[in-house]
Short mmCIF file of C-alpha atoms and ligand atoms in Angstrom, two decimals:
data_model
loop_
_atom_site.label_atom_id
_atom_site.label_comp_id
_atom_site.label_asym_id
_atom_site.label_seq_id
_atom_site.Cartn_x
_atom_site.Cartn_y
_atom_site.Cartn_z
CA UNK A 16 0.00 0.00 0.00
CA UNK A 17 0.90 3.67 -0.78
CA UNK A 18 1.32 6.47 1.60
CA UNK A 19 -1.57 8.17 0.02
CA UNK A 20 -3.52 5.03 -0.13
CA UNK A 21 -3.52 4.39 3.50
CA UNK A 22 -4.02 8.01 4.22
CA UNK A 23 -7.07 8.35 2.30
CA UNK A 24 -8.59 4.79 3.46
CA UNK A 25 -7.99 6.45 7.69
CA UNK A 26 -9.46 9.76 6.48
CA UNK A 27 -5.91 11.59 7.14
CA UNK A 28 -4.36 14.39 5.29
CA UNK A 29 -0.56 14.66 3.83
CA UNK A 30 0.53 17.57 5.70
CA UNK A 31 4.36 17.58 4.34
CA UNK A 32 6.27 15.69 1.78
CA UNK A 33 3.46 15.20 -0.16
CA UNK A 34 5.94 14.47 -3.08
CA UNK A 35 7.05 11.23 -1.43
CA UNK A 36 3.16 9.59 -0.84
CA UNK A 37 4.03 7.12 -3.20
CA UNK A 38 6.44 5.16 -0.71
CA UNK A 39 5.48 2.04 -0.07
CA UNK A 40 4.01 0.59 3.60
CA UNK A 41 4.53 -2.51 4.54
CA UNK A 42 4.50 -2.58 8.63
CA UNK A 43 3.58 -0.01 11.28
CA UNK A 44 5.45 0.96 14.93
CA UNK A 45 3.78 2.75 17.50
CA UNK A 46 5.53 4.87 20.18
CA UNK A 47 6.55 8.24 21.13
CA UNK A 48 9.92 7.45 22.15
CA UNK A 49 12.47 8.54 19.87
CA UNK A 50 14.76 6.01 20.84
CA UNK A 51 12.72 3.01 20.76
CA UNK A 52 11.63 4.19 17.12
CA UNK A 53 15.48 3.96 16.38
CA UNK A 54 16.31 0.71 17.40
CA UNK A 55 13.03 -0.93 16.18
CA UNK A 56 10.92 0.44 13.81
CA UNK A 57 11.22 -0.97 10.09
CA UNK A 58 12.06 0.65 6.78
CA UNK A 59 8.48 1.23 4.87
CA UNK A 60 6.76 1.47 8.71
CA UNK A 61 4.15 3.39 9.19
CA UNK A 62 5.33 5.16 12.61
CA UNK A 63 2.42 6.18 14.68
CA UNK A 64 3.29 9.15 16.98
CA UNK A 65 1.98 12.51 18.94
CA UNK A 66 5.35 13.78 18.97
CA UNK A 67 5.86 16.33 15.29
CA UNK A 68 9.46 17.95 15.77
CA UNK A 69 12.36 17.92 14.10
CA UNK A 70 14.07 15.06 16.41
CA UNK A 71 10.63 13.09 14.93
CA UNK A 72 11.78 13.52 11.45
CA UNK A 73 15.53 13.21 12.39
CA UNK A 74 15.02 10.15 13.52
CA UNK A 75 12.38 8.55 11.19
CA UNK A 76 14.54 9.25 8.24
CA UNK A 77 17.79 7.59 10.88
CA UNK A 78 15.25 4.54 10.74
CA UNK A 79 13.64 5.12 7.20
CA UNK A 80 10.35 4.80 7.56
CA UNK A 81 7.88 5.11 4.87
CA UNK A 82 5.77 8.09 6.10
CA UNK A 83 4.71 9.51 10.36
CA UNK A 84 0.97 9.74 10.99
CA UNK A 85 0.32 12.06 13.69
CA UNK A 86 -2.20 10.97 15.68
CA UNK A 87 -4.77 13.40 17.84
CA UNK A 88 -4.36 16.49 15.34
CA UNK A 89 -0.76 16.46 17.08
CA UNK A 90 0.68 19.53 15.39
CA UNK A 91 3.85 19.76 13.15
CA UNK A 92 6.49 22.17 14.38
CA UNK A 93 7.23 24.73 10.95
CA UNK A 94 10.83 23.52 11.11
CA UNK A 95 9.91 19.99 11.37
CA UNK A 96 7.73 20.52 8.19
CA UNK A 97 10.88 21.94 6.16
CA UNK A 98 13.06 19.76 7.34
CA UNK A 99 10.28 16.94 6.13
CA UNK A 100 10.00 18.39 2.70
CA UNK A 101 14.17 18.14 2.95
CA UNK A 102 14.34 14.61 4.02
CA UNK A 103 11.26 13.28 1.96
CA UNK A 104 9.19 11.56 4.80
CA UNK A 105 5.40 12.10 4.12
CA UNK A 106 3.39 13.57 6.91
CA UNK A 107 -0.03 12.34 7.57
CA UNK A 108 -2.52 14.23 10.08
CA UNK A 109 -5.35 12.42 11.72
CA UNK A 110 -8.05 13.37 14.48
CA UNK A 111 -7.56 9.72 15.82
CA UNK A 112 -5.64 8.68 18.63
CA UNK A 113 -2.39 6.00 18.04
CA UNK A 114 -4.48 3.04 19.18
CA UNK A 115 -7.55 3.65 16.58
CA UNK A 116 -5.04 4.40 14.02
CA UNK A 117 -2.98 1.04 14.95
CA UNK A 118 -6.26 -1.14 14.39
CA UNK A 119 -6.58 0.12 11.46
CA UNK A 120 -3.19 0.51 10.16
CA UNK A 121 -3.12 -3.45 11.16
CA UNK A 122 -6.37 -4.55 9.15
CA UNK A 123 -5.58 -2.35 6.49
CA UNK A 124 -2.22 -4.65 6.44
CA UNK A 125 -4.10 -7.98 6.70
CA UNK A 126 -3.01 -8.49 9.97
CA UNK B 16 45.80 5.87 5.98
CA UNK B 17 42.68 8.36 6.73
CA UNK B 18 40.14 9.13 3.87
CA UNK B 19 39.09 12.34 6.15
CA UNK B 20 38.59 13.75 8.93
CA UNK B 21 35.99 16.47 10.29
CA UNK B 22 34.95 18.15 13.46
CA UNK B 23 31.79 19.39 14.64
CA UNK B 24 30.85 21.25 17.63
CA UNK B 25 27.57 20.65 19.01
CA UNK B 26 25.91 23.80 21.13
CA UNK B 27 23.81 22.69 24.47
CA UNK B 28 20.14 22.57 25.28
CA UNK B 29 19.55 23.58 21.10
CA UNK B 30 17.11 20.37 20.10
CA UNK B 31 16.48 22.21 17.15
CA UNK B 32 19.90 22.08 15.88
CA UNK B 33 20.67 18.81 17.59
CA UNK B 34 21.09 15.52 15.15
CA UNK B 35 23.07 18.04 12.46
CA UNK B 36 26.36 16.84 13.03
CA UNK B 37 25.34 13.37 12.31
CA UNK B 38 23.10 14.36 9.33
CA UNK B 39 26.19 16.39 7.95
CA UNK B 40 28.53 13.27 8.19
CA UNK B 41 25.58 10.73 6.79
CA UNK B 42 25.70 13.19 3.28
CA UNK B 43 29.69 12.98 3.71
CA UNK B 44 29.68 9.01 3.81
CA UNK B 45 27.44 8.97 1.21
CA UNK B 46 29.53 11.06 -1.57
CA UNK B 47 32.98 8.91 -0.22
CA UNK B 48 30.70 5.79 -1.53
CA UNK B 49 30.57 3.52 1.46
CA UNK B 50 27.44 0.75 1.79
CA UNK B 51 24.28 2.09 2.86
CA UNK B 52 24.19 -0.19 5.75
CA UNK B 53 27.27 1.13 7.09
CA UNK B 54 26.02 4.50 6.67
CA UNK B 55 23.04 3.78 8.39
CA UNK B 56 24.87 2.16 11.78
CA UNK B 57 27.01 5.65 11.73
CA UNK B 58 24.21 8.26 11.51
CA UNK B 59 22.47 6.21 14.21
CA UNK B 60 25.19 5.66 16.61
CA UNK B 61 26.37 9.44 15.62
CA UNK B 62 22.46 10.85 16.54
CA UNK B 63 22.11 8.87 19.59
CA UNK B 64 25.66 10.19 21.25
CA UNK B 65 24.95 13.47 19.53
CA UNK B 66 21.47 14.35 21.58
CA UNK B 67 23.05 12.61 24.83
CA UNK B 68 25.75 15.40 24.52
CA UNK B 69 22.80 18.10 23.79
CA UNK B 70 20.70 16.55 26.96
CA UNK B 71 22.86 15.46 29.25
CA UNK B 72 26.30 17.36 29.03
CA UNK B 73 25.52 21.13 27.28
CA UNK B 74 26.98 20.06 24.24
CA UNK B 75 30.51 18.95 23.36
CA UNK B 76 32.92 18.39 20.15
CA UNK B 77 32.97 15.37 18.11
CA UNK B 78 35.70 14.08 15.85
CA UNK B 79 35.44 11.93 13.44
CA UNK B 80 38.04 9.94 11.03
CA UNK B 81 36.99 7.85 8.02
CA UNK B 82 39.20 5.25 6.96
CA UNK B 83 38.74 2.55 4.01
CA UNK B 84 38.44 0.55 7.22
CA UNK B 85 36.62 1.64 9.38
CA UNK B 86 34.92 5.25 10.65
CA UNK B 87 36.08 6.43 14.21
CA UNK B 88 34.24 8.59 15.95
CA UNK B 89 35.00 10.46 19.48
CA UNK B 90 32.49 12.54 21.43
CA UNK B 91 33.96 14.38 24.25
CA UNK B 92 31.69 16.79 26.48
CA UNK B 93 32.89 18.74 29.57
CA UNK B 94 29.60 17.95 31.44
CA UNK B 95 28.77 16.28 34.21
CA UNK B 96 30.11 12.47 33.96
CA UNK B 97 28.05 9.45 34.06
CA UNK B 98 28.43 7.81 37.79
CA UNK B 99 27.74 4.35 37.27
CA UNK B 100 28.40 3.57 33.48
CA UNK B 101 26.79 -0.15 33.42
CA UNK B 102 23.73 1.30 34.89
CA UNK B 103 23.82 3.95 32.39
CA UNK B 104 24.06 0.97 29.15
CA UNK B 105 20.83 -0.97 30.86
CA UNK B 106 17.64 -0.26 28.79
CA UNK B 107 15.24 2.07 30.23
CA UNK B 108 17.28 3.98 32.88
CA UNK B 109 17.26 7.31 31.86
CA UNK B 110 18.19 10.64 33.98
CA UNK B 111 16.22 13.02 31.27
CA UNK B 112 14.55 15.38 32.74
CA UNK B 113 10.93 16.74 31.79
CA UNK B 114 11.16 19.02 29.35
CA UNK B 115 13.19 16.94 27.44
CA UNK B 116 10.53 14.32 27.46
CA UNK B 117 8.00 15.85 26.69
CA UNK B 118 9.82 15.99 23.20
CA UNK B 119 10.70 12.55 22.65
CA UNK B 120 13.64 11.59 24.24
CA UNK B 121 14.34 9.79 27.67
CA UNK B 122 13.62 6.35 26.56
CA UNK B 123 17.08 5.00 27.94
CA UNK B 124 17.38 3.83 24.96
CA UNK B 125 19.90 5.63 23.33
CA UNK B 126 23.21 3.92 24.98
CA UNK B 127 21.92 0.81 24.20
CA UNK B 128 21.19 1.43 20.60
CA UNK B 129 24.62 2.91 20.20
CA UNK B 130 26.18 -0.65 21.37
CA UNK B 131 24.12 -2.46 19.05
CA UNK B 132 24.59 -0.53 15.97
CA UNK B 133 28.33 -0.26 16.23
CA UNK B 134 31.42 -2.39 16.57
CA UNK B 135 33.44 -0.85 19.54
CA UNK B 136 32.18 1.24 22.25
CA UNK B 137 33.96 2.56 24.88
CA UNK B 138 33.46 5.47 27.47
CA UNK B 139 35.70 7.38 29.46
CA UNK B 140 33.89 9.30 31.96
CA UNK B 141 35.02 11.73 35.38
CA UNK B 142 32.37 13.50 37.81
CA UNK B 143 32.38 16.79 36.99
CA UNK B 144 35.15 17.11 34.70
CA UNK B 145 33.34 14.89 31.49
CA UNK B 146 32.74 12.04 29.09
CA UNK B 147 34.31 10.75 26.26
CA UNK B 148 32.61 8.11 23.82
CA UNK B 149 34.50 5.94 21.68
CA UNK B 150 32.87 4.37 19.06
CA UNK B 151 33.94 2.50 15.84
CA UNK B 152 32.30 1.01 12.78
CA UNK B 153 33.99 -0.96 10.95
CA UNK B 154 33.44 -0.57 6.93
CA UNK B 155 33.65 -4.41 5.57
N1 ATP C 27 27.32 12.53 27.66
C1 ATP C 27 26.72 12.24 28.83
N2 ATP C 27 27.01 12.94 29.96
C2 ATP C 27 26.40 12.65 31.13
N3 ATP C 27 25.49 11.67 31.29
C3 ATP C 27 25.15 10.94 30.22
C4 ATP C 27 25.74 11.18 28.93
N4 ATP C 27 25.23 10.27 28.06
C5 ATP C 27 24.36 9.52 28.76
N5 ATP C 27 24.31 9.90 30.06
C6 ATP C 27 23.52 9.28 31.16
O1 ATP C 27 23.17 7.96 30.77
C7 ATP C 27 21.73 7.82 30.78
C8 ATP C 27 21.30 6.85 29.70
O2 ATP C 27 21.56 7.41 28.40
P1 ATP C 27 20.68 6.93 27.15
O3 ATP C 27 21.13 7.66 25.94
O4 ATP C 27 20.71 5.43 27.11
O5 ATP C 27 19.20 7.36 27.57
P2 ATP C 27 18.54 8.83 27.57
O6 ATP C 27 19.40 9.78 26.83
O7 ATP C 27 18.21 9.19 28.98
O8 ATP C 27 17.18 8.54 26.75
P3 ATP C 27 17.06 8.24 25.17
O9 ATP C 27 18.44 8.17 24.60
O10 ATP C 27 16.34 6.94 25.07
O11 ATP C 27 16.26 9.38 24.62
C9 ATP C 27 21.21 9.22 30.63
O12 ATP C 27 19.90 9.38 31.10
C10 ATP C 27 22.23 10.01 31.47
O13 ATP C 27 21.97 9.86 32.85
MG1 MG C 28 20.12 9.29 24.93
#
């Protein structure tokens, strides 16, 4: 599935890096600790978060995942939104919280 | 024989700037050719010591030198020295205070992750006079 796939079937929008919403998603990670993003999340994850600054695109291009969906209208810090235009690492907005959005994230990936 | 060298020095309590140093020497790595992989271990490793020295120490210099070999990398802070070093490596122990939460970090994680991306490790560390972390990657 496509970035922009998934984001239209969770009724998200592409907030930054719009450019890049045809990387591919094969898995999803859920956390808000930077760290534990680093050492575990998968390239082409879908990483799950309420955390949108730069460290949060820092490290999901360290980790190279396919795109962040912020989760509870979490907002996107302006340098964090240049800085994901930079990098290429789509940004998807949603009103949802991280555990609606991993359900679905999860069905939408057969799981 | 050393391919190059740089040096970066890495300003305290700036998150925004923090992680630079490591994306500067990921672009660097990149143009000398070496496998993506390898790359990859570096600009981890490199962030993870990087932000510790932003966090935990008010910044610091880091040196790097890139061999055909290998890329060595030293990170050496004048803060406030890590007291017990093998608590510091176990996952989840974590001194970060609030603030810096609240954005992300404080997993006690970031130790850990540098160990398993990386080949040698070593710290050097004095109360109140500073830390130094070794690390190496070696380029096979
Ligand atoms: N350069 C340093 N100077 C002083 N103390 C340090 C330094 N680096 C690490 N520490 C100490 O070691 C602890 C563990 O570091 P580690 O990087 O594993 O976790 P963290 O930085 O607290 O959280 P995370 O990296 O997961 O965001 C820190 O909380 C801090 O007490
Ligand atoms: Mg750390």
């Amino acid at each position: 599935m496509t970035v922009s796939q998934l984001c239209e079937s969770i009724g998200g929008k592409i907030i930054a890096a719009a450019d890049a919403s045809d990387n591919l998603i094969k898995g999803g990670y859920t956390c808000d600790f930077l760290s534990f993003v680093i050492g575990k999340a998968k390239s082409e994850d879908a990483w799950i978060t309420v955390i949108g600054n730069v460290n949060t695109i820092a490290v999901a291009s360290l980790a190279d995942v396919g795109c962040i969906i912020l989760a509870e209208d979490s907002p996107l810090d302006e340098d964090a939104k240049d800085k994901a235009e930079m990098v290429g690492i789509p940004v998807i907005s949603s009103s949802k919280n991280s555990f609606e959005l991993s359900v679905e994230l999860g069905k939408l990936l057969g799981m | 024989m050393s391919l190059a060298t740089y040096r970066f020095e890495v300003p305290g309590d700036d998150f925004t700037r923090a992680g630079e140093a490591s994306g500067s020497l990921k672009r660097s790595l990149k143009k000398i050719g070496f496998d993506p992989d390898i790359i990859r271990r570096v600009s981890i490793a490199m962030y993870e010591a990087e932000i510790n020295m932003v966090i935990h120490a008010n910044g610091g210099v880091i040196d790097v030198e890139v061999s055909p070999q290998k890329i060595d990398i030293w990170f050496r802070d004048k803060g406030p020295g890590i007291p017990d070093i093998d608590l510091a490596m176990q996952e989840g122990y974590s001194t970060a205070p609030d603030n810096v939460r609240s954005l992300g970090f404080g997993a006690g994680m970031g130790l850990p992750n540098i160990k398993k991306y990386t080949d040698e490790m070593k710290i050097d560390t004095e109360i109140g006079v500073g830390t130094t972390v070794y690390i190496s990657v070696y380029a096979k």
